[in-house]
XYZ file of C-alpha atoms in Angstrom:
710
model
C 0.000 0.000 0.000
C 2.708 2.588 0.557
C 3.221 2.640 -3.194
C 0.269 5.010 -3.593
C 1.928 7.741 -1.595
C 5.324 6.817 -2.939
C 4.035 7.406 -6.451
C 2.996 10.836 -5.327
C 6.499 11.518 -4.056
C 7.389 12.215 -7.674
C 5.344 15.360 -7.269
C 7.749 16.580 -4.599
C 10.102 17.381 -7.448
C 7.553 19.777 -8.881
C 7.488 22.171 -5.947
C 10.852 23.899 -6.481
C 10.409 23.535 -10.236
C 7.155 25.441 -10.011
C 9.079 28.233 -8.391
C 11.338 28.425 -11.446
C 8.755 27.752 -14.150
C 5.737 29.739 -13.009
C 3.296 30.531 -15.805
C 3.785 33.875 -17.420
C 1.083 36.469 -16.958
C -0.489 38.496 -19.765
C 2.124 40.974 -21.179
C -0.264 43.931 -21.173
C -1.227 43.225 -17.585
C 2.466 43.056 -16.662
C 3.120 46.455 -18.214
C 0.245 48.013 -16.281
C 1.478 46.502 -13.045
C 5.033 47.654 -13.768
C 4.021 51.262 -14.405
C 1.834 51.263 -11.289
C 4.679 49.977 -9.151
C 7.147 52.535 -10.571
C 4.756 55.320 -9.665
C 4.556 54.124 -6.055
C 6.792 56.323 -3.798
C 7.639 53.399 -1.556
C 8.871 51.382 -4.540
C 10.976 54.295 -5.779
C 12.562 54.683 -2.336
C 13.327 50.963 -2.189
C 14.927 51.045 -5.667
C 17.181 53.931 -4.672
C 18.166 52.115 -1.473
C 18.862 48.882 -3.355
C 20.962 50.664 -5.977
C 23.101 52.162 -3.226
C 23.619 48.755 -1.622
C 24.709 47.192 -4.903
C 27.132 50.025 -5.584
C 28.709 49.689 -2.153
C 28.893 45.883 -2.208
C 32.228 44.293 -3.153
C 32.465 42.420 -6.426
C 31.578 38.736 -6.143
C 34.577 36.444 -6.544
C 34.669 34.447 -9.739
C 34.468 30.733 -8.863
C 37.323 28.574 -9.978
C 36.543 26.608 -13.094
C 38.843 23.723 -12.265
C 39.448 22.772 -8.672
C 41.771 19.898 -8.951
C 40.230 18.918 -12.271
C 37.602 16.681 -10.651
C 33.864 16.659 -11.320
C 33.197 16.027 -7.637
C 35.007 19.203 -6.646
C 33.074 21.182 -9.229
C 29.769 19.801 -7.967
C 30.729 20.660 -4.411
C 31.539 24.242 -5.275
C 28.339 24.533 -7.292
C 26.400 23.340 -4.273
C 28.265 25.815 -2.087
C 27.393 28.638 -4.465
C 23.732 27.624 -4.511
C 23.593 27.565 -0.725
C 25.253 30.970 -0.506
C 22.652 32.431 -2.848
C 19.804 30.859 -0.871
C 21.172 32.053 2.458
C 21.691 35.534 1.066
C 18.080 35.656 -0.138
C 16.584 34.250 3.062
C 16.135 37.654 4.747
C 14.118 38.850 1.731
C 11.530 36.056 1.991
C 9.276 37.721 4.645
C 9.272 40.975 2.679
C 8.330 39.202 -0.546
C 5.485 37.369 1.166
C 4.325 40.630 2.677
C 4.253 42.078 -0.835
C 1.891 39.285 -1.904
C -0.330 40.039 1.095
C -0.409 43.728 0.236
C -1.409 42.879 -3.325
C -4.316 40.787 -2.092
C -5.379 43.549 0.317
C -5.427 46.097 -2.515
C -7.530 43.750 -4.672
C -10.050 43.343 -1.866
C -10.060 47.071 -1.209
C -11.072 47.719 -4.831
C -14.371 45.857 -4.378
C -14.696 46.349 -0.626
C -14.754 43.629 2.028
C -18.493 43.125 1.659
C -18.259 42.868 -2.105
C -15.402 40.387 -1.847
C -17.405 38.337 0.655
C -20.442 38.316 -1.612
C -18.335 37.228 -4.566
C -16.848 34.375 -2.568
C -20.265 33.333 -1.291
C -21.630 33.375 -4.831
C -18.659 31.298 -5.956
C -19.312 28.682 -3.261
C -23.110 28.797 -3.568
C -23.140 28.166 -7.309
C -20.751 25.245 -6.945
C -22.674 23.632 -4.083
C -26.011 24.365 -5.728
C -25.020 22.658 -8.946
C -23.731 19.721 -6.949
C -27.005 19.537 -4.966
C -29.056 19.490 -8.173
C -26.906 16.695 -9.578
C -27.146 14.695 -6.347
C -30.937 14.814 -6.162
C -31.408 14.163 -9.864
C -29.424 10.925 -9.701
C -31.354 9.137 -6.944
C -32.139 6.185 -9.172
C -28.482 5.759 -10.095
C -27.409 5.823 -6.453
C -30.157 3.357 -5.537
C -29.048 1.044 -8.327
C -25.424 1.201 -7.140
C -26.440 0.380 -3.570
C -28.762 -2.530 -4.385
C -27.279 -4.106 -7.515
C -25.965 -7.686 -7.139
C -22.165 -8.056 -7.153
C -21.808 -11.827 -6.948
C -20.186 -12.422 -10.330
C -17.153 -10.873 -11.958
C -19.213 -9.121 -14.639
C -21.517 -7.593 -12.017
C -18.594 -6.377 -9.919
C -16.835 -4.743 -12.865
C -20.051 -3.070 -13.988
C -20.801 -1.538 -10.579
C -17.182 -0.469 -10.089
C -17.281 1.372 -13.414
C -20.625 3.033 -12.663
C -19.400 4.199 -9.243
C -16.277 5.704 -10.763
C -18.173 7.568 -13.498
C -20.720 8.806 -10.944
C -17.936 10.212 -8.773
C -16.359 12.012 -11.731
C -19.701 13.511 -12.763
C -20.338 14.624 -9.187
C -17.023 16.503 -9.114
C -17.723 17.884 -12.585
C -21.039 19.340 -11.423
C -19.319 21.262 -8.625
C -16.556 22.440 -10.976
C -19.039 23.664 -13.602
C -21.013 25.650 -11.025
C -17.909 27.229 -9.507
C -16.429 28.137 -12.889
C -19.796 29.618 -13.857
C -19.481 31.985 -10.928
C -16.127 33.152 -12.268
C -17.721 33.893 -15.649
C -20.892 35.590 -14.340
C -19.383 38.063 -11.871
C -16.664 40.679 -12.432
C -13.623 39.680 -10.411
C -10.386 41.489 -9.668
C -7.533 39.659 -11.389
C -5.639 38.592 -8.295
C -8.785 37.643 -6.378
C -9.967 35.550 -9.329
C -6.631 33.748 -9.391
C -6.950 33.138 -5.652
C -10.432 31.644 -5.964
C -9.444 29.533 -8.955
C -6.530 28.236 -6.887
C -8.906 27.366 -4.060
C -11.126 25.573 -6.584
C -8.082 23.642 -7.818
C -7.307 22.529 -4.249
C -10.893 21.412 -3.641
C -11.052 19.541 -6.945
C -7.708 17.876 -6.255
C -8.931 16.601 -2.875
C -12.236 15.370 -4.230
C -10.712 13.776 -7.320
C -8.228 11.995 -5.058
C -11.097 10.684 -2.947
C -12.831 9.373 -6.064
C -9.674 7.582 -7.205
C -9.031 6.197 -3.716
C -12.593 4.925 -3.382
C -12.331 3.411 -6.856
C -9.166 1.478 -5.941
C -9.689 0.827 -2.206
C -13.485 1.022 -1.712
C -13.288 1.351 2.087
C -17.061 1.044 2.450
C -17.512 -2.209 0.501
C -14.715 -4.785 0.406
C -16.370 -6.759 -2.419
C -15.799 -3.808 -4.763
C -12.202 -3.304 -3.618
C -9.638 -3.504 -6.423
C -6.456 -3.406 -4.326
C -6.683 -6.188 -1.707
C -6.200 -4.836 1.808
C -8.014 -4.529 5.114
C -10.845 -2.066 5.670
C -8.736 -0.214 8.247
C -5.901 0.188 5.762
C -8.353 1.261 3.030
C -9.717 4.106 5.178
C -6.196 5.080 6.288
C -4.819 5.419 2.765
C -7.971 7.135 1.475
C -7.562 9.906 4.061
C -3.801 10.180 3.619
C -4.108 10.375 -0.163
C -6.645 13.185 0.121
C -4.416 15.120 2.539
C -1.293 14.626 0.444
C -2.867 15.521 -2.876
C -4.699 18.477 -1.336
C -1.455 19.780 0.107
C 0.362 19.410 -3.216
C -2.409 21.368 -4.941
C -2.210 24.006 -2.210
C 1.580 24.297 -2.650
C 1.187 24.669 -6.406
C -1.424 27.407 -5.943
C 0.755 29.265 -3.453
C 3.759 29.213 -5.782
C 1.617 30.292 -8.716
C 0.145 33.238 -6.791
C 3.428 34.496 -5.410
C 4.939 34.186 -8.894
C 2.193 36.474 -10.196
C 3.185 39.075 -7.591
C 6.739 39.081 -8.956
C 8.880 38.108 -5.968
C 12.524 37.284 -6.490
C 13.686 33.941 -7.845
C 15.638 33.181 -4.662
C 12.515 33.644 -2.547
C 10.611 31.398 -4.897
C 13.238 28.698 -4.459
C 13.209 29.006 -0.683
C 9.432 28.854 -0.562
C 9.480 25.795 -2.835
C 11.959 24.040 -0.539
C 9.856 24.816 2.551
C 6.709 23.500 0.900
C 8.578 20.425 -0.322
C 9.823 19.652 3.188
C 6.273 19.882 4.518
C 5.089 17.454 1.828
C 7.945 15.143 2.802
C 6.778 15.237 6.432
C 3.222 14.311 5.410
C 4.527 11.436 3.305
C 6.820 10.204 6.088
C 3.992 10.248 8.625
C 1.831 8.103 6.342
C 4.609 5.565 5.790
C 5.466 5.424 9.490
C 1.875 4.901 10.700
C 0.692 2.629 7.902
C -1.545 -0.219 9.136
C -1.022 -3.906 8.221
C -2.287 -5.115 4.838
C -3.834 -8.324 6.220
C -6.026 -9.010 9.287
C -3.958 -9.935 12.311
C -0.641 -9.264 10.558
C 1.936 -6.907 12.112
C 2.842 -3.606 10.568
C 5.952 -3.493 8.364
C 9.193 -3.691 10.293
C 10.502 -0.477 11.814
C 13.769 -0.754 9.910
C 11.863 -1.058 6.627
C 9.729 2.012 7.312
C 12.706 4.078 8.447
C 14.649 2.966 5.386
C 11.847 3.981 3.024
C 11.507 7.419 4.627
C 15.279 7.969 4.577
C 15.500 6.809 0.958
C 12.779 9.227 -0.193
C 14.257 12.107 1.812
C 17.703 11.438 0.354
C 16.274 11.258 -3.179
C 14.517 14.603 -2.691
C 17.673 16.144 -1.247
C 19.795 14.894 -4.141
C 17.272 15.795 -6.823
C 16.196 19.252 -5.717
C 18.637 20.661 -3.213
C 21.723 19.352 -4.995
C 19.945 19.698 -8.378
C 21.017 16.226 -9.596
C 17.730 15.569 -11.375
C 18.740 12.405 -13.299
C 19.872 10.661 -10.118
C 16.619 11.638 -8.404
C 14.580 10.159 -11.252
C 16.578 6.922 -11.225
C 16.232 6.535 -7.440
C 12.469 7.094 -7.530
C 11.955 4.672 -10.433
C 14.111 2.007 -8.755
C 12.020 2.321 -5.598
C 8.568 2.561 -7.151
C 8.746 0.149 -10.073
C 8.939 -3.127 -8.044
C 6.251 -1.902 -5.621
C 3.932 -0.857 -8.431
C 4.398 -4.182 -10.239
C 3.730 -6.205 -7.090
C 0.619 -4.261 -6.067
C -0.803 -4.261 -9.592
C -0.235 -8.029 -9.750
C -2.181 -8.573 -6.522
C -4.877 -6.093 -7.548
C -5.530 -7.724 -10.934
C -5.658 -11.223 -9.432
C -8.044 -9.986 -6.751
C -10.307 -8.016 -9.085
C -10.578 -10.750 -11.731
C -10.959 -13.602 -9.263
C -13.446 -16.222 -10.497
C -15.618 -15.985 -7.375
C -15.818 -14.419 -3.953
C -13.286 -15.727 -1.496
C -13.483 -15.736 2.255
C -11.077 -14.555 4.878
C -7.477 -14.209 3.888
C -8.244 -15.397 0.378
C -9.222 -11.837 -0.482
C -5.824 -10.590 0.583
C -3.415 -13.207 -0.664
C -1.126 -13.076 -3.655
C -3.008 -15.838 -5.480
C -6.684 -15.845 -6.523
C -7.469 -19.278 -5.108
C -5.609 -22.430 -4.158
C -4.736 -24.496 -7.238
C -6.672 -22.119 -9.488
C -4.453 -20.580 -12.188
C -5.440 -17.122 -13.428
C -7.318 -16.656 -16.655
C -5.746 -15.498 -19.911
C -7.375 -12.068 -19.563
C -5.873 -11.733 -16.097
C -2.405 -12.464 -17.465
C -2.837 -10.021 -20.368
C -4.021 -7.188 -18.123
C -1.398 -7.814 -15.433
C 1.478 -8.052 -17.907
C 0.115 -5.079 -19.830
C 0.245 -2.991 -16.667
C 3.782 -4.225 -16.056
C 4.750 -3.158 -19.580
C 3.156 0.243 -18.991
C 5.073 0.678 -15.728
C 8.352 -0.179 -17.439
C 7.579 2.272 -20.238
C 6.758 5.068 -17.774
C 9.906 4.348 -15.773
C 12.065 4.381 -18.901
C 10.473 7.628 -20.058
C 11.106 9.278 -16.666
C 14.755 8.216 -16.617
C 15.420 9.191 -20.239
C 13.688 12.547 -19.814
C 15.665 13.151 -16.628
C 18.887 12.834 -18.588
C 17.606 15.418 -21.069
C 17.266 13.059 -24.023
C 14.568 13.970 -26.547
C 12.431 10.915 -27.337
C 11.703 12.089 -30.883
C 15.363 12.773 -31.575
C 16.348 9.428 -30.075
C 14.309 7.543 -32.697
C 16.216 9.149 -35.570
C 19.560 9.981 -33.989
C 22.688 8.212 -35.204
C 24.971 9.163 -32.340
C 26.238 6.507 -29.939
C 23.926 7.381 -27.027
C 20.804 7.540 -29.172
C 21.539 4.219 -30.876
C 22.317 2.549 -27.546
C 19.127 3.774 -25.881
C 17.034 2.807 -28.889
C 18.501 -0.700 -28.956
C 18.162 -1.035 -25.192
C 14.467 -0.177 -25.305
C 13.984 -2.635 -28.148
C 15.706 -5.383 -26.151
C 13.544 -4.671 -23.111
C 10.427 -4.810 -25.277
C 11.499 -8.211 -26.643
C 12.024 -9.580 -23.133
C 8.661 -8.241 -21.936
C 6.825 -9.722 -24.938
C 8.572 -13.060 -24.372
C 7.492 -12.907 -20.730
C 3.886 -12.282 -21.813
C 3.953 -15.250 -24.212
C 5.439 -17.501 -21.535
C 2.825 -16.479 -18.966
C -0.003 -17.124 -21.445
C 1.408 -20.530 -22.388
C 1.987 -21.496 -18.766
C -1.523 -20.393 -17.818
C -3.050 -22.501 -20.601
C -1.001 -25.544 -19.538
C -1.886 -25.052 -15.868
C -5.585 -24.871 -16.743
C -5.348 -28.188 -18.593
C -3.479 -29.756 -15.662
C -6.079 -28.549 -13.163
C -8.874 -29.851 -15.376
C -7.111 -33.220 -15.692
C -6.612 -33.466 -11.925
C -10.246 -32.588 -11.173
C -11.706 -35.707 -12.788
C -13.512 -38.481 -10.947
C -12.590 -42.137 -10.675
C -16.075 -42.957 -11.927
C -15.262 -41.497 -15.349
C -14.866 -43.886 -18.304
C -11.548 -45.658 -18.626
C -10.606 -43.805 -21.783
C -11.193 -40.452 -20.099
C -9.044 -41.459 -17.130
C -6.259 -42.571 -19.468
C -6.420 -39.286 -21.358
C -6.174 -37.294 -18.121
C -3.183 -39.329 -17.006
C -1.524 -38.743 -20.347
C -2.110 -34.993 -20.056
C -0.702 -34.889 -16.535
C 2.356 -36.767 -17.731
C 3.281 -34.839 -20.863
C 2.231 -31.253 -20.143
C 4.802 -30.603 -17.362
C 7.554 -31.730 -19.723
C 6.137 -29.535 -22.491
C 6.013 -26.581 -20.100
C 9.695 -26.966 -19.184
C 10.767 -27.364 -22.801
C 8.697 -24.350 -23.855
C 10.272 -22.231 -21.128
C 13.791 -23.138 -22.246
C 12.967 -22.439 -25.904
C 11.314 -19.075 -25.190
C 14.028 -17.807 -22.868
C 16.748 -18.860 -25.311
C 15.071 -17.158 -28.276
C 14.295 -14.025 -26.255
C 17.870 -13.671 -25.004
C 19.302 -14.179 -28.498
C 16.897 -11.653 -30.033
C 17.625 -9.139 -27.267
C 21.368 -9.513 -27.778
C 20.887 -9.133 -31.516
C 18.908 -5.921 -31.021
C 21.743 -4.584 -28.852
C 24.116 -5.105 -31.776
C 25.740 -8.302 -30.535
C 26.587 -10.842 -33.237
C 24.684 -13.952 -32.184
C 26.072 -16.169 -34.980
C 29.414 -16.779 -33.246
C 27.561 -17.261 -29.964
C 25.379 -19.987 -31.474
C 28.396 -21.667 -33.049
C 30.324 -21.466 -29.798
C 27.341 -22.800 -27.882
C 27.219 -25.743 -30.300
C 30.870 -26.553 -29.697
C 30.446 -26.214 -25.950
C 27.356 -28.394 -26.143
C 29.273 -31.152 -27.898
C 32.034 -30.958 -25.299
C 29.524 -31.070 -22.468
C 27.798 -34.004 -24.151
C 31.029 -36.004 -24.163
C 31.768 -35.080 -20.562
C 28.250 -35.742 -19.307
C 27.267 -38.870 -21.198
C 25.259 -40.169 -18.282
C 23.163 -37.019 -18.190
C 22.581 -37.175 -21.941
C 21.674 -40.847 -21.624
C 19.129 -40.033 -18.912
C 17.513 -37.273 -20.970
C 17.301 -39.326 -24.158
C 16.020 -42.386 -22.274
C 13.319 -40.238 -20.678
C 12.219 -38.963 -24.087
C 11.823 -42.505 -25.407
C 10.003 -43.656 -22.277
C 7.493 -40.856 -22.809
C 7.168 -41.593 -26.510
C 6.525 -45.265 -25.712
C 3.953 -44.241 -23.091
C 5.641 -46.624 -20.663
C 4.140 -44.980 -17.587
C 2.049 -42.026 -16.525
C 1.638 -39.970 -13.394
C -0.368 -41.927 -10.829
C 0.589 -45.389 -12.144
C 2.380 -48.027 -10.046
C 5.501 -49.372 -11.742
C 8.298 -51.806 -10.861
C 11.793 -51.551 -12.297
C 14.465 -53.752 -10.752
C 14.670 -52.884 -7.076
C 12.614 -49.713 -7.548
C 8.861 -49.721 -7.274
C 6.206 -47.178 -6.430
C 3.620 -44.752 -7.761
C 4.830 -42.210 -10.314
C 4.475 -38.783 -8.682
C 6.362 -36.554 -11.094
C 9.369 -36.456 -13.357
C 11.768 -34.046 -14.991
C 13.885 -34.261 -18.119
C 16.385 -36.436 -16.271
C 14.622 -38.523 -13.610
C 11.319 -39.869 -12.323
C 10.036 -39.770 -8.736
C 8.466 -42.980 -7.377
C 6.528 -43.029 -4.121
C 6.746 -46.425 -2.378
C 3.643 -47.720 -0.631
C 5.446 -47.323 2.687
C 6.069 -43.635 2.017
C 9.673 -43.511 0.841
C 10.358 -41.494 -2.316
C 12.763 -42.750 -4.984
C 14.333 -40.367 -7.499
C 15.475 -42.663 -10.302
C 17.367 -41.424 -13.399
C 15.771 -42.627 -16.613
C 19.008 -44.301 -17.647
C 18.793 -46.676 -14.668
C 15.188 -47.783 -15.112
C 15.680 -50.502 -17.715
C 12.687 -52.780 -18.246
C 9.519 -51.462 -16.581
C 6.658 -53.477 -15.185
C 3.539 -51.297 -15.198
C 1.077 -52.547 -12.584
C -1.612 -49.958 -13.348
C -2.306 -50.247 -17.049
C -5.652 -51.428 -18.460
C -6.619 -54.367 -16.185
C -5.349 -56.740 -13.462
C -5.974 -60.473 -12.891
C -5.744 -61.259 -9.204
C -5.542 -64.855 -7.947
C -6.444 -65.980 -4.416
C -5.396 -69.332 -2.889
C -7.188 -71.029 0.009
C -6.211 -74.259 1.839
C -9.121 -76.549 2.772
C -9.197 -79.966 4.364
C -9.335 -83.147 2.268
C -12.902 -83.929 3.312
C -14.215 -80.660 1.793
C -17.138 -80.824 -0.632
C -15.643 -78.956 -3.625
C -18.957 -78.475 -5.411
C -20.413 -76.858 -2.346
C -17.340 -74.609 -1.985
C -17.624 -73.575 -5.645
C -21.266 -72.532 -5.194
C -20.419 -70.534 -2.093
C -17.600 -68.669 -3.862
C -19.817 -67.978 -6.856
C -22.447 -66.455 -4.571
C -19.802 -64.328 -2.885
C -18.690 -63.117 -6.330
C -22.244 -62.022 -7.110
C -22.519 -60.146 -3.824
C -19.227 -58.355 -4.431
C -20.326 -57.423 -7.949
C -23.570 -55.980 -6.583
C -21.762 -53.892 -3.963
C -22.090 -50.152 -4.754
C -18.534 -49.400 -3.686
C -16.661 -52.474 -4.929
C -18.775 -53.477 -7.918
C -17.519 -50.781 -10.351
C -13.987 -52.071 -9.850
C -14.756 -55.479 -11.441
C -14.169 -56.452 -15.042
C -14.856 -60.157 -14.398
C -16.381 -61.421 -11.126
C -14.727 -63.651 -8.544
C -14.934 -67.356 -9.387
C -13.298 -70.611 -8.364
C -10.897 -72.310 -10.780
C -10.617 -75.596 -8.858
C -7.907 -77.505 -6.985
C -4.415 -76.347 -7.910
C -2.351 -78.735 -5.718
C -2.369 -81.295 -2.898
C -0.281 -80.546 0.157
C 0.790 -82.442 3.261
C -2.118 -81.197 5.256
C -4.599 -79.559 2.802
C -5.960 -79.151 -0.681
C -5.189 -75.774 -2.306
C -8.006 -74.225 -4.329
C -7.477 -71.169 -6.583
C -9.851 -68.231 -7.125
C -9.567 -65.608 -9.874
C -11.030 -62.183 -10.634
C -10.285 -59.415 -13.154
C -10.399 -55.811 -11.891
C -9.282 -52.366 -12.831
C -5.743 -51.502 -11.689
C -5.564 -50.608 -8.024
C -9.015 -51.964 -7.168
C -7.872 -55.540 -6.472
C -6.473 -54.818 -3.014
C -9.720 -53.586 -1.470
C -11.751 -56.309 -3.186
C -9.344 -59.038 -2.060
C -9.584 -58.018 1.605
C -13.367 -57.988 1.462
C -13.470 -61.323 -0.383
C -11.271 -63.097 2.182
C -13.492 -61.906 5.029
C -16.681 -63.059 3.270
C -15.174 -66.476 2.350
C -14.084 -67.187 5.930
C -17.516 -66.327 7.284
C -19.385 -68.321 4.593
C -17.140 -71.417 4.995
C -17.661 -71.384 8.748
C -21.441 -71.186 8.319
C -21.450 -74.128 5.862
C -19.080 -76.426 7.776
C -16.078 -76.056 5.462
C -12.838 -75.898 7.402
C -9.802 -73.838 6.490
C -6.851 -76.244 6.749
C -3.935 -75.347 8.994
C -0.795 -77.437 9.719
C -1.075 -79.558 12.933
C 1.106 -82.139 14.804
C -0.667 -85.303 16.011
C 1.046 -87.719 18.429
C -0.297 -91.320 18.566
C -0.375 -93.320 21.873
C -2.631 -94.800 24.618
C -2.053 -91.959 26.982
C -1.105 -88.512 25.963
C 1.250 -88.000 28.927
C 2.977 -91.333 28.504
C 3.257 -90.853 24.760
C 4.970 -87.513 25.252
C 7.469 -89.030 27.685
C 8.207 -91.870 25.266
C 8.850 -89.458 22.437
C 11.202 -87.415 24.594
C 13.086 -90.523 25.761
C 13.453 -91.776 22.198
C 14.828 -88.403 21.109
C 17.358 -88.414 23.937
C 18.495 -91.969 23.047
C 18.950 -90.927 19.426
C 21.182 -88.031 20.460
C 23.350 -90.271 22.695
C 23.695 -92.853 19.954
C 24.820 -90.206 17.509
C 27.488 -88.934 19.888
C 28.737 -92.501 20.495
C 29.034 -93.121 16.777
C 31.126 -89.971 16.352
C 33.443 -91.026 19.177
């Protein structure tokens, strides 16, 4: 938010300049004033006194033209001379201001105090009356603004535009009425200038309020263009009105005292005093600025002090030391990044797709995982281009370079500046193209990620393909655009890009020989993608690596293991790939049952379970072929092994298998079919005696073995 007042700090430069470049009055009027002043006895006495002082004063020393031959020494002595002149003219400032007061008193005396009061009242009454008529004749418009829906983007933009035009017309009504008073009544020249200056101050304040309400809308946050808190919106609205009103007041004061004809030194001193006061107002606003977000702290003290010191130093360098180019560069360097950042946030906030809650209105992004629209990118980058153009124009004008001459000039500076601007334009256009391309790709990625698992298989495959290839395309497009933009910019600056391209080719070959593994990884990745070996979200196995494909770059792929670990595997090390998530999966289940099991009965039970699983709302869509029994696959020492088979979509088999096992166990138990488990059976008349006999036999076998070894 401080950028709004910082932008106005450029106007600080105008205050002393106004003192030097005051508008010239009418020549005939000047002659009349001059003859009147010469006829005044007081003026004649002052001229005689001044002539005597000049005759008695010693001759001013001629400053050295070369003090040590350094530019710094010359600048120092120039500054010293300027300060001496200002200090010498300081005692004359009260007298010059008193002269302006006397001029105003004489103007009022010509029409009388009552006549002057009536003229002023007529001036104010006509302005307020015209404004009152406009206000009451636009009730329907104001009612429409207050009650119109602002839920959609189109509705918000429409109401914002209507409010802004209404505010301008409201100010225009007051201005027309006040100017009409100046045309209807006969005014003394100086008094008319004074009232027109007052009108300029009033219009400046009110126009600033209209602009501030258009951008900040402190009364309705849904119509706010620049995202900030309501407290901050009211704060900056008031400070903008005060600052702009003061600048208009300073301009009017300098214009009026210039019409009186005070000395140039007094004009400079008055301009410096008014500039310092404007600097104080600006510093107070920066120091007391509220936070931009609810609950956030104000900017750090060091940051605020640094900004105030930077602006004060820029004003001191630009106007007191008269180094105008350096002042322009310092202001542009400070304001350009702030203006770009705030315009970026403002465009994203204004063109948001829907209303957001809480901090979403104040963040730097329009919504989580929602890329901006193409229009948003065009407007935001267009504003950035405009800011760069304004900054370049300010800097070039500060150095005294004529823009028209620069386009046709053949000297070194003109050619360099022309080529530099062309190179900057190329880079900005390349940035716009990249942002548009990235936005389009991000929209496709978001659309692909927003699909449902219930979509048809072909749609799911297409989304996976998009999510796999578009990130690679985005990276390649970025490299191509930045390379072309840099080469074109260098070419516009007069650099021969042919040798650079040839040298880059040689360096590329050398790097290729030295980084064969990297080249192998990149080329292998390209062929994996061309073969459609895997996609994002698929589970693959390659040697000792296995996991779900999360993302990949030009060189490697990231696999997320089911236990959470993340593998980053170069494409050159993948080798043969087993894709576990493509098309369909056949899952086989094995169950051990006892030898006395009725297989026909077991087959019917499993078939019924398959039907129930197929009819399940959650598990049924995952089947391609239902669960069924294939028969006995082998005979074991303690059980028969029967095999079951089902065909599912990839990834669905795990949930179905767990549910199937639970249903089979419960159904077998209800129908008297036993799940076989390995057991040890000891034969004998008595269990206790049999156990002792087995233990004794084992001990005898051990002793016999030891005896045989001995």
